[in-house]
Coordinates of C-alpha atoms in Angstrom, one line a residue:
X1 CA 65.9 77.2 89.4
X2 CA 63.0 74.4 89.4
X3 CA 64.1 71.4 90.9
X4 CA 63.9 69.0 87.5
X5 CA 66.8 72.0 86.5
X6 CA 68.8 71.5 89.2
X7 CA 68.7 67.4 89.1
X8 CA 69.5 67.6 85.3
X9 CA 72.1 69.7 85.7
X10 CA 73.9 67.9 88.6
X11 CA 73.4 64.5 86.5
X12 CA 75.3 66.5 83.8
X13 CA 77.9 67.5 86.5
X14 CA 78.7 64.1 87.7
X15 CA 78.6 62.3 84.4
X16 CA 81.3 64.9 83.1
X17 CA 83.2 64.4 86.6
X18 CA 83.6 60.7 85.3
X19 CA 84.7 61.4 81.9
X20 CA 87.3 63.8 83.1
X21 CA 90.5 61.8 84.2
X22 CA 92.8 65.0 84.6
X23 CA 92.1 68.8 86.2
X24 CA 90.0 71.0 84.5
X25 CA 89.2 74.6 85.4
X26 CA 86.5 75.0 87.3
X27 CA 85.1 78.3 85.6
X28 CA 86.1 80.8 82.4
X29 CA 88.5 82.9 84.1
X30 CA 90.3 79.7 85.6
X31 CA 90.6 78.4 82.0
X32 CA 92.0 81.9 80.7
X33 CA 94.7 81.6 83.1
X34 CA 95.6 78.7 83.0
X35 CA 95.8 79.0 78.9
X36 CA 97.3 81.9 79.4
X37 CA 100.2 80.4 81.6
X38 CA 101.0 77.6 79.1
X39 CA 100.9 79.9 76.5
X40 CA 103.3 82.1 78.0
X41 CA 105.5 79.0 79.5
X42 CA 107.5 78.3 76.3
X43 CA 108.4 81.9 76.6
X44 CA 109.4 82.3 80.0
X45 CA 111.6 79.1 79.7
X46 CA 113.2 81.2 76.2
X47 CA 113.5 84.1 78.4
X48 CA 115.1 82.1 81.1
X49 CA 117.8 80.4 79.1
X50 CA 118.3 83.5 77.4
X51 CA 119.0 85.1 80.7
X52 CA 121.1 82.1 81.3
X53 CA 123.5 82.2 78.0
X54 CA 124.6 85.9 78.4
X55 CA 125.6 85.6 82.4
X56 CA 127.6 82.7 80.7
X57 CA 129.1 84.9 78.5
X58 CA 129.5 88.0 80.6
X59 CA 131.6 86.1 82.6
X60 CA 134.0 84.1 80.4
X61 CA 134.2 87.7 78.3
X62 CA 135.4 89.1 81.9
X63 CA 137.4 86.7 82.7
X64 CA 139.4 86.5 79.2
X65 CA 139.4 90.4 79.5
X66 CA 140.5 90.5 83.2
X67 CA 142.7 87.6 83.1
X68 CA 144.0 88.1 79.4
X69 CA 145.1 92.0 80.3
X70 CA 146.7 90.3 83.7
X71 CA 148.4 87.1 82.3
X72 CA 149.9 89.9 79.7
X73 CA 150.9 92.6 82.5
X74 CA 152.6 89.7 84.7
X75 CA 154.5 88.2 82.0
X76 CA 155.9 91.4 81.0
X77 CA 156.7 92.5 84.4
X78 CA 158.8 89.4 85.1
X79 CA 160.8 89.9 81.9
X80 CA 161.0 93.6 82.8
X81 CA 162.7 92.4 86.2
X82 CA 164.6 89.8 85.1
X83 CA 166.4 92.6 82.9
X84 CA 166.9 94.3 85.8
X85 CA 168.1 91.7 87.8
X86 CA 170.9 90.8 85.0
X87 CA 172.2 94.4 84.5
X88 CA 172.5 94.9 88.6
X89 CA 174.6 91.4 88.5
X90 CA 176.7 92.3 85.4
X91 CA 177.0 96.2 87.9
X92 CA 177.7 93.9 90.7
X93 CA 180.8 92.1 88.5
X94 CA 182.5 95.4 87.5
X95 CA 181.8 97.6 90.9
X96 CA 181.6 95.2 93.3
X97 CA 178.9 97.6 95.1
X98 CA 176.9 96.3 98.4
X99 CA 174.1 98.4 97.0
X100 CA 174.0 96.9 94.0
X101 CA 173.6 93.5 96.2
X102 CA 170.4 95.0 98.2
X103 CA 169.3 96.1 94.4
X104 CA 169.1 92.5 93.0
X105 CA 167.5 91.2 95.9
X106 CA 164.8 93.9 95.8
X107 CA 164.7 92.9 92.3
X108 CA 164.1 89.2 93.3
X109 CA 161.7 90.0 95.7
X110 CA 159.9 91.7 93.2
X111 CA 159.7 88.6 91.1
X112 CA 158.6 86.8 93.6
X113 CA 155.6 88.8 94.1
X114 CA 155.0 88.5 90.1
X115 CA 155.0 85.2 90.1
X116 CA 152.5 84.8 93.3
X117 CA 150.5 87.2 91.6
X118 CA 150.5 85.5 88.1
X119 CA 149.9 81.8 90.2
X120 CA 146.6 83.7 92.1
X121 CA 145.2 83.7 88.4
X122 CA 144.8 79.9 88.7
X123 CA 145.5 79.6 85.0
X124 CA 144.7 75.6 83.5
X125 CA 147.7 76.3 80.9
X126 CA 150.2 77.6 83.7
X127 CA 152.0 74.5 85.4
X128 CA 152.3 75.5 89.3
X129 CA 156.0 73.8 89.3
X130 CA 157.1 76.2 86.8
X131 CA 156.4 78.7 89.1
X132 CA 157.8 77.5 91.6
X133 CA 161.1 76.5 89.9
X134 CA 161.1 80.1 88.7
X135 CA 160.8 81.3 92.4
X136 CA 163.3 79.0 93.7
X137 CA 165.7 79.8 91.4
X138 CA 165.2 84.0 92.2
X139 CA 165.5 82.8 95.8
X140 CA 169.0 81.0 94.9
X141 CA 170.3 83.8 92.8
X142 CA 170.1 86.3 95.5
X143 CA 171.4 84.3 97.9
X144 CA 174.0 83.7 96.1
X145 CA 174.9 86.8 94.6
X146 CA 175.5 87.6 98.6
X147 CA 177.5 85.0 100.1
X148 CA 179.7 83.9 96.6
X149 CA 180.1 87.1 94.5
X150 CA 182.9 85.6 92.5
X151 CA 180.2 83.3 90.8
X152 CA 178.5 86.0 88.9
X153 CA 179.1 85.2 85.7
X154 CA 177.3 81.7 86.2
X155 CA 174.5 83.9 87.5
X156 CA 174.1 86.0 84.8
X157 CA 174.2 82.6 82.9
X158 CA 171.5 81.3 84.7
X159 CA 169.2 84.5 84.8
X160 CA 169.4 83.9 80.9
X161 CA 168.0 80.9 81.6
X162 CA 165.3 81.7 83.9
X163 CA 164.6 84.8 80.8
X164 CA 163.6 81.5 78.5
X165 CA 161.1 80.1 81.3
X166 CA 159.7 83.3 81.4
X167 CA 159.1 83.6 77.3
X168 CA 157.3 80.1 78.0
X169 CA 155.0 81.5 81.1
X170 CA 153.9 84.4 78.3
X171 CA 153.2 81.6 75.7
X172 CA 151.3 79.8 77.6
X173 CA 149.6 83.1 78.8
X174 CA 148.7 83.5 75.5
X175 CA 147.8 80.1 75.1
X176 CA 145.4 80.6 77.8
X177 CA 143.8 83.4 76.2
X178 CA 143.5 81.6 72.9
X179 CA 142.0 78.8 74.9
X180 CA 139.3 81.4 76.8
X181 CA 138.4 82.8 73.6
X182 CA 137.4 79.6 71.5
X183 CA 135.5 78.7 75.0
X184 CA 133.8 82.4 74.4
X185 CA 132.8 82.0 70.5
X186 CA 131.4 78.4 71.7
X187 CA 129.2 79.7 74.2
X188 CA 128.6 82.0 71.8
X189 CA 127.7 79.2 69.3
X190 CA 125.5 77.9 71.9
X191 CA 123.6 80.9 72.7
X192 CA 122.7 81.3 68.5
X193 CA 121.8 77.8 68.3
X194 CA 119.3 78.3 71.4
X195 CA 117.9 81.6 70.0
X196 CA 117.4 80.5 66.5
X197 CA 115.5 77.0 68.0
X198 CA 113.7 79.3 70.3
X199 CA 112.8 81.1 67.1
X200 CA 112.0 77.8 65.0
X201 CA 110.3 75.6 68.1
X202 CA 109.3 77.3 71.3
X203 CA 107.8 80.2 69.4
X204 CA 105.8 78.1 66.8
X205 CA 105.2 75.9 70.0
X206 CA 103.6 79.0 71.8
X207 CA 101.3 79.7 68.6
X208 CA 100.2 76.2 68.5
X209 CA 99.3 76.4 72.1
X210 CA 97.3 79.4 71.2
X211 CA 95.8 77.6 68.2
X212 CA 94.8 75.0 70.9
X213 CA 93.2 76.9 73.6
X214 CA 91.4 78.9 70.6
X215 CA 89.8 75.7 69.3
X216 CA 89.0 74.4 73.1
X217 CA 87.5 78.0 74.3
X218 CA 85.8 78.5 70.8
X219 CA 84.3 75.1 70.1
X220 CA 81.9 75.2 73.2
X221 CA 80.8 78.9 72.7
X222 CA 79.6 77.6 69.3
X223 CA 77.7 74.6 70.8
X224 CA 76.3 77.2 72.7
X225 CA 75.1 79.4 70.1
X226 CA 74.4 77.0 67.7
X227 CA 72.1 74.9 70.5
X228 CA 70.6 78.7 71.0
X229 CA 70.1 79.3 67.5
X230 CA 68.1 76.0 67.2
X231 CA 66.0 76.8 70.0
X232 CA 65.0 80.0 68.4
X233 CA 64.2 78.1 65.3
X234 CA 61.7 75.9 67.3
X235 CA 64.1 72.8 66.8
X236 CA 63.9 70.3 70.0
X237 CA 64.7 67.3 69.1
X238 CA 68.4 67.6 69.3
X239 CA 70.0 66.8 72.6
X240 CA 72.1 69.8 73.8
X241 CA 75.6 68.8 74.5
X242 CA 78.3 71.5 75.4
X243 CA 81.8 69.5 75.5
X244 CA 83.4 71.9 77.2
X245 CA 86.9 72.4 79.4
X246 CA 85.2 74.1 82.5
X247 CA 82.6 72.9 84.8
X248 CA 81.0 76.3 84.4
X249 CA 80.7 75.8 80.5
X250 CA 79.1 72.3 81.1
X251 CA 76.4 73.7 83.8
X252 CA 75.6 76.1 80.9
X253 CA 74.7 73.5 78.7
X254 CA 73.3 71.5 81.0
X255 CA 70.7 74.5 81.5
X256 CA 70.6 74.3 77.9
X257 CA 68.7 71.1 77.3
X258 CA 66.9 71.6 80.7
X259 CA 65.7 74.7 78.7
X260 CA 65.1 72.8 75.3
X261 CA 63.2 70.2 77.3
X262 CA 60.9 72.4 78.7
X263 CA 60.3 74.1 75.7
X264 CA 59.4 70.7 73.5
X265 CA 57.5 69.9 76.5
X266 CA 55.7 73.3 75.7
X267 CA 55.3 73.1 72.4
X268 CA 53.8 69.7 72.4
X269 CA 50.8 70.7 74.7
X270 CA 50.4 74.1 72.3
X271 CA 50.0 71.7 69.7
X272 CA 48.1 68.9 71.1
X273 CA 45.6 72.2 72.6
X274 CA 45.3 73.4 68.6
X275 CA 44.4 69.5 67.2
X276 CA 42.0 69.3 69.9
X277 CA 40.7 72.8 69.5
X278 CA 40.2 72.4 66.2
X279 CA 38.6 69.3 65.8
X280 CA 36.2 70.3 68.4
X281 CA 35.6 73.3 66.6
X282 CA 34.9 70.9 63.5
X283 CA 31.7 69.1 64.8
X284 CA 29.4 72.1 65.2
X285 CA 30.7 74.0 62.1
X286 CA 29.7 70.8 60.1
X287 CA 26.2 70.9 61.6
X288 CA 26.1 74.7 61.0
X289 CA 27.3 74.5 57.2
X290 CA 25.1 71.4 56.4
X291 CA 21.9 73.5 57.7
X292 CA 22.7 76.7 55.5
X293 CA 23.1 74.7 52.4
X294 CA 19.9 72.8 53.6
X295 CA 18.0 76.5 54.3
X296 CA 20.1 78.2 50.8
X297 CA 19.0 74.6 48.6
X298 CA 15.0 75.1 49.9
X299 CA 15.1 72.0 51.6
X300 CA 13.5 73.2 54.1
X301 CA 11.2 75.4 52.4
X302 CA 11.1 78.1 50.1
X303 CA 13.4 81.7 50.9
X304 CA 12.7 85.2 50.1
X305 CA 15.4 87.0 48.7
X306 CA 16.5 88.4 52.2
X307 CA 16.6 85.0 53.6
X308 CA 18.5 83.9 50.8
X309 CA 21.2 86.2 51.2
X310 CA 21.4 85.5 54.6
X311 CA 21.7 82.0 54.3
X312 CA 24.2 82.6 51.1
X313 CA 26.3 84.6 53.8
X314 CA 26.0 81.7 56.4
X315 CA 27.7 79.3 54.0
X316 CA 30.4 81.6 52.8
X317 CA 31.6 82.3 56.3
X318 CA 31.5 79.2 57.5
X319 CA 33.2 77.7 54.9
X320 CA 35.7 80.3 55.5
X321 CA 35.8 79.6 59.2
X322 CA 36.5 76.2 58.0
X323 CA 39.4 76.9 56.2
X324 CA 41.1 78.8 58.9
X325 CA 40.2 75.7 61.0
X326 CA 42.1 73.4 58.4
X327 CA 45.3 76.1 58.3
X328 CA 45.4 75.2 61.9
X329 CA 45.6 71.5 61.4
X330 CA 48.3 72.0 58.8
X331 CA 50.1 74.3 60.5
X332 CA 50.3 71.9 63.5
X333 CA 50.5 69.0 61.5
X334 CA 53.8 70.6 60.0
X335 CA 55.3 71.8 63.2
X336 CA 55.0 68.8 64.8
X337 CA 56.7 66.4 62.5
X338 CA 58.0 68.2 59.3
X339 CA 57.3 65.4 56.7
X340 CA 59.5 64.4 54.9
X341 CA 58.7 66.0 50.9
X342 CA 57.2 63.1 48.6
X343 CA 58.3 64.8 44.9
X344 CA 56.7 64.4 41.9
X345 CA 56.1 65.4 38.3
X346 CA 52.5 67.4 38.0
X347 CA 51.0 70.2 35.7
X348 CA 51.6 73.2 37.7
X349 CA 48.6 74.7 35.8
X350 CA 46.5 72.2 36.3
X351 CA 47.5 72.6 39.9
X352 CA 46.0 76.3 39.7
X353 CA 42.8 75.9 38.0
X354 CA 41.7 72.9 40.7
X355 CA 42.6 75.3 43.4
X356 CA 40.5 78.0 41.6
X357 CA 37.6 75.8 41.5
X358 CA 37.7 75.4 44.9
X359 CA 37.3 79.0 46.1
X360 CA 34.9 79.9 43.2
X361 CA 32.5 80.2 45.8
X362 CA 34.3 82.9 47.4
X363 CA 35.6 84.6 44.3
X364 CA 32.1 84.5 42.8
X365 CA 30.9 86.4 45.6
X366 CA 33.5 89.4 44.9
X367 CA 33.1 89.1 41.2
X368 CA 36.3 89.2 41.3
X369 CA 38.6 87.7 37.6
X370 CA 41.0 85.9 38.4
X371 CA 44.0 85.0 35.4
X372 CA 45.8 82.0 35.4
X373 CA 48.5 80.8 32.4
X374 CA 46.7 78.5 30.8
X375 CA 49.8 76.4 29.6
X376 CA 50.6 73.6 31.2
X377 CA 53.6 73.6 33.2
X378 CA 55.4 70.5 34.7
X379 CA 57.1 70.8 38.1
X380 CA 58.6 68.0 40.2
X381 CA 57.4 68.7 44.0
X382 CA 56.0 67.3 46.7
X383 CA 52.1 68.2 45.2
X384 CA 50.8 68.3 48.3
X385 CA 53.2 71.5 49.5
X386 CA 52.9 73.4 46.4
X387 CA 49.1 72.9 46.9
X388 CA 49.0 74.4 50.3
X389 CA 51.1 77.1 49.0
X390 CA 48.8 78.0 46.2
X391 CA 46.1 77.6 47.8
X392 CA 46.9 79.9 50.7
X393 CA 48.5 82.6 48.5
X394 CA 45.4 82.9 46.5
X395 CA 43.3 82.8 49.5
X396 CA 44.5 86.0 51.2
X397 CA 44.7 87.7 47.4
X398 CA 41.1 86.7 47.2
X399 CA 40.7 87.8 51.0
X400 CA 42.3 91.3 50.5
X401 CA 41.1 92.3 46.3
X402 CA 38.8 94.6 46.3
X403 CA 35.1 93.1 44.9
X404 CA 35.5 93.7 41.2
X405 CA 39.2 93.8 40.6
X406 CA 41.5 91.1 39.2
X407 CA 43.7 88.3 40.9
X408 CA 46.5 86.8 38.7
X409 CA 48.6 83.3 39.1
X410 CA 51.4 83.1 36.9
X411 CA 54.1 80.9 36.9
X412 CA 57.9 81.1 34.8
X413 CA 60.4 78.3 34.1
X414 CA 64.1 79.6 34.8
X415 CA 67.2 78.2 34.0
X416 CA 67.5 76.3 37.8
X417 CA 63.8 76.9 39.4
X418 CA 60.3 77.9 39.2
X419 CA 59.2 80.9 40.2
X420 CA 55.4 81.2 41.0
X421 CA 53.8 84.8 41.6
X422 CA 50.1 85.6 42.9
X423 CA 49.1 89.0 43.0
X424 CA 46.2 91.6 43.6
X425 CA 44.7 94.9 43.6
X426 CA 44.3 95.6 47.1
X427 CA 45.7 97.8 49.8
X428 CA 49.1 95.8 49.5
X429 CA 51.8 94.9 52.1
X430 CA 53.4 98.1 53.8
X431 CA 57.2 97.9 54.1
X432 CA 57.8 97.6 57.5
X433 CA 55.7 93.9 58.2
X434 CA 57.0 92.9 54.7
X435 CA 59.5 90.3 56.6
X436 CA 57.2 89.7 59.8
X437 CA 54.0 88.5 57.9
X438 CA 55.6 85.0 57.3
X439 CA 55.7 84.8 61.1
X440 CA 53.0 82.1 63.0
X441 CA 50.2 84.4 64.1
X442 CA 51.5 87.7 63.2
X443 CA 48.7 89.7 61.5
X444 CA 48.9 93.7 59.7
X445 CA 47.9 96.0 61.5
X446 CA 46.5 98.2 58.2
X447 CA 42.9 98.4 59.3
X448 CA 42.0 98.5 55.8
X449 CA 42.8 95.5 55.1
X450 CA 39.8 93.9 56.8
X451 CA 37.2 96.2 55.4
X452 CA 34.1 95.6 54.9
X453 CA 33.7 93.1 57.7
X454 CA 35.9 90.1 56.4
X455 CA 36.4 87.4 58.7
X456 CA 39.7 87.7 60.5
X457 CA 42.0 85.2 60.1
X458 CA 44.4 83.2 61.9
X459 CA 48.2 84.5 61.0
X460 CA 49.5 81.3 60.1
X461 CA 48.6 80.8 56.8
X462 CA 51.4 82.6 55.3
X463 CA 53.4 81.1 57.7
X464 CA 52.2 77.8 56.4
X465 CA 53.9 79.0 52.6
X466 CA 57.3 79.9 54.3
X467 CA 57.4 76.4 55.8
X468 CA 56.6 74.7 52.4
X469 CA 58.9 77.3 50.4
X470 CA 61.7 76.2 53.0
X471 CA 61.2 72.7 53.1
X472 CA 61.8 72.9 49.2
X473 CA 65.1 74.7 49.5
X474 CA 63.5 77.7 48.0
X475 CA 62.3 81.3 49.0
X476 CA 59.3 83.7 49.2
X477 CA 59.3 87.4 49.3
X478 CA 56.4 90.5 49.0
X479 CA 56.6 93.2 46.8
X480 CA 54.3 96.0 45.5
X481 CA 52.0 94.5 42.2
X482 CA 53.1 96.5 39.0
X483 CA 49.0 97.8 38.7
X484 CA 48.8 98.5 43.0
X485 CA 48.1 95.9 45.6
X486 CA 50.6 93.2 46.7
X487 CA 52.4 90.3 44.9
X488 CA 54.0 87.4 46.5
X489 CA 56.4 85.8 44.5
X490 CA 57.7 82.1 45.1
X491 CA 61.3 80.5 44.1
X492 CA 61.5 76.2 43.8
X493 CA 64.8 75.0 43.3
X494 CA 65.2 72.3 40.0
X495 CA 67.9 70.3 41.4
X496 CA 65.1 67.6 42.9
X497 CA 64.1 66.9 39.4
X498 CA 63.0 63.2 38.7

């Protein structure tokens, strides 16, 4: 890279670097990932939560399943025993058995264990004094069942008792489930509200971020083709400015109008080298023209007929050469600044038969007829344009008809333009350089079409007619004349109608 490059595009580097007030990615594949990981945040935080919610509810479903089942069991059991523990006492009253004794205290035991398995639960609707009451009083009841047997009736009295205490550990056992469930169906709850705003926020969140990152990848790739595109269309003038979110993207375009720089720079010395080639080229074609009309007129003396025609063929060449050499001024001329179109109303036939008269010299010389409408026609254009483009379609019919044959002008009013068509009865255009004849220098290759030692031309004068057609809004195409040769046919827009 030249060094202006390099200093243009560390200019654009550090004039960026003061605009940006929070991190960019440095190149394409750091913005992809970095897109890609917002993108895909929203997500992950869903997923997370998600994740989050059924642990939740795995565990309060275990625990009202586990404990529940437990609660149920351990209620049960203590009734169960405390059954047992009233028929052995009501045994113990009519048998007075010391086995019977050893039962109910086996029995208590028992209960015992129950109720430090049931207070290992660590239930929130479960008082621990009721639990311990309850043991104290199994404790009691054995002890006395032992050492005062005669009080077993007010045992059995107060194992009834103890039977209603247990009834209220199983209410509350199922109070606690109850409890555990409602907790479950509001987690639940929870989780469904999440989901559905996960559905309804992060998701639509996610595709906005995407919309985003879209928009801020996408917009500099089109500054970048569309500065590219107006390169290729020879447009300079425009600055090339790539607002982009990496430094890489900004380098580009910083190359970019390095590149469109250079090129103006370029195309200013092409077209400075054709003004000044041409005007030089001006001077001693003037001198040469003015002596073969002074040698064709006699001025200088008398001609034979050979001397004549030589001196007739001097002035029709170099008034040739001096059209080519005015094509070249226009077609600079047009480059360079593109005028803006002056429009006007004018008789497009009128516009015809001037530019007729001013080739007669070289249509008199093929003998060639050429037809015109012979209405008149108004247009509103910019005159000068629609002169150029006359005037150059006719002068490559007239260059390419063969000497005899017929050249015809005619012009059509539509409903929403004006269509102009020029044709001829020469070799014509072949298909394949149909679309690349409009181009600035290009000429056909057809080596009949410059028979009979016609002055080559320039390529640009067609060129020239695109220009014009363009700057009109219209278009210009070639096809094959209806008798053989080619016809060009023009379209101008109506809408700039005065």
């Amino acid at each position: 890279m030249s060094r202006p490059a390099a200093a243009a595009i560390e200019h654009s580097r550090k004039a960026h670097g003061r605009r940006r007030l929070v991190f960019r990615p440095r190149s394409i594949t750091g913005l992809l990932l970095t897109s890609f990981g917002l993108v895909a945040l929203p997500l992950i935080v869903a997923i997370v939560f998600g994740v989050l919610y059924v642990d939740r509810l795995t565990d309060q479903s275990e625990r009202l399943v586990l404990q529940g089942v437990e609660v149920t069991r351990y209620s049960k059991r203590l009734s169960t025993l405390l059954v047992g523990m009233e028929r052995s006492a009501r045994q113990y009253g009519v048998l007075q058995s010391d086995e019977l004794i050893t039962r109910f205290e086996r029995q208590s035991r028992d209960f015992d264990a129950m109720l430090d398995a049931l207070g290992a639960l660590e239930l929130d609707t479960l008082s621990g004094w009721n639990l311990d009451t309850l043991r104290a009083q199994a404790r009691e009841l054995a002890e006395r069942l032992r050492t005062r047997p005669a009080q077993v009736q007010s045992l059995i009295e107060e194992i009834s008792a103890m039977q209603r205490e247990t009834d209220l550990i199983t209410q509350q056992g199922n109070l606690f489930i109850d409890r555990e469930l409602a907790r479950l169906q509001a987690t639940a709850a929870d989780a469904r509200f999440f989901l559905l705003l996960c559905v309804f926020a992060l998701i639509p969140g996610a595709l906005a971020l995407t919309a985003f990152f879209v928009v801020v990848i996408a917009r500099p790739l089109r500054q970048i083709s569309g500065a590219v595109t107006r390169l290729g269309d020879g447009d300079f003038s425009q600055q090339i400015k790539v607002f982009a979110p990496t430094a890489e993207l900004d380098a580009l375009g910083a190359r970019l109008d390095w590149m469109r720089r250079r090129l103006a720079t370029l195309e200013n010395e092409k077209q400075q080298f054709i003004r000044h080639m041409s005007h030089e080229l001006k001077t001693p074609l003037a001198s040469i023209r003015e002596g073969a009309e002074l040698l064709r007129d006699g001025t200088v003396g008398k001609l034979n007929d050979a001397q004549a025609d030589v001196a007739e063929i001097l002035q029709q060449n170099s008034l040739e050469l001096a059209k080519l050499i005015d094509n070249l001024l226009d077609f600079a001329a047009w480059q360079q600044q593109h005028a803006k179109l002056e429009y006007e109303r004018f008789d497009l036939n009128a516009l015809f038969e001037a530019i007729v008269a001013r080739q007669r010299l070289t249509i008199e010389g093929k003998e060639l007829s050429v037809v015109t409408p012979g209405e008149t026609m108004d247009v509103t254009a910019d005159r000068d344009r629609m002169q150029l483009i006359v005037d150059n379609l006719l002068a490559n019919a007239v260059k390419f008809a063969p000497p005899g044959s017929t050249v015809t002008l005619a012009a059509e009013r539509m409903v929403s333009a004006t269509t102009i068509s020029v044709s001829d009865q020469g070799p014509g255009v072949p298909a394949h350089e149909r679309d690349a004849i409009f181009d600035a220098f290009y000429q056909g290759t057809d080596s009949e079409s410059h028979a009979k030692g016609a002055l080559r031309g320039t390529g640009i004068g067609l060129s020239v007619v695109r220009e014009c057609v363009h700057a009109h809004g219209g278009r210009i195409d070639v096809t094959d004349a209806p008798g053989g040769g080619a016809r060009f046919h023009v379209e101008i827009p109506d809408r700039h109608a005065v």
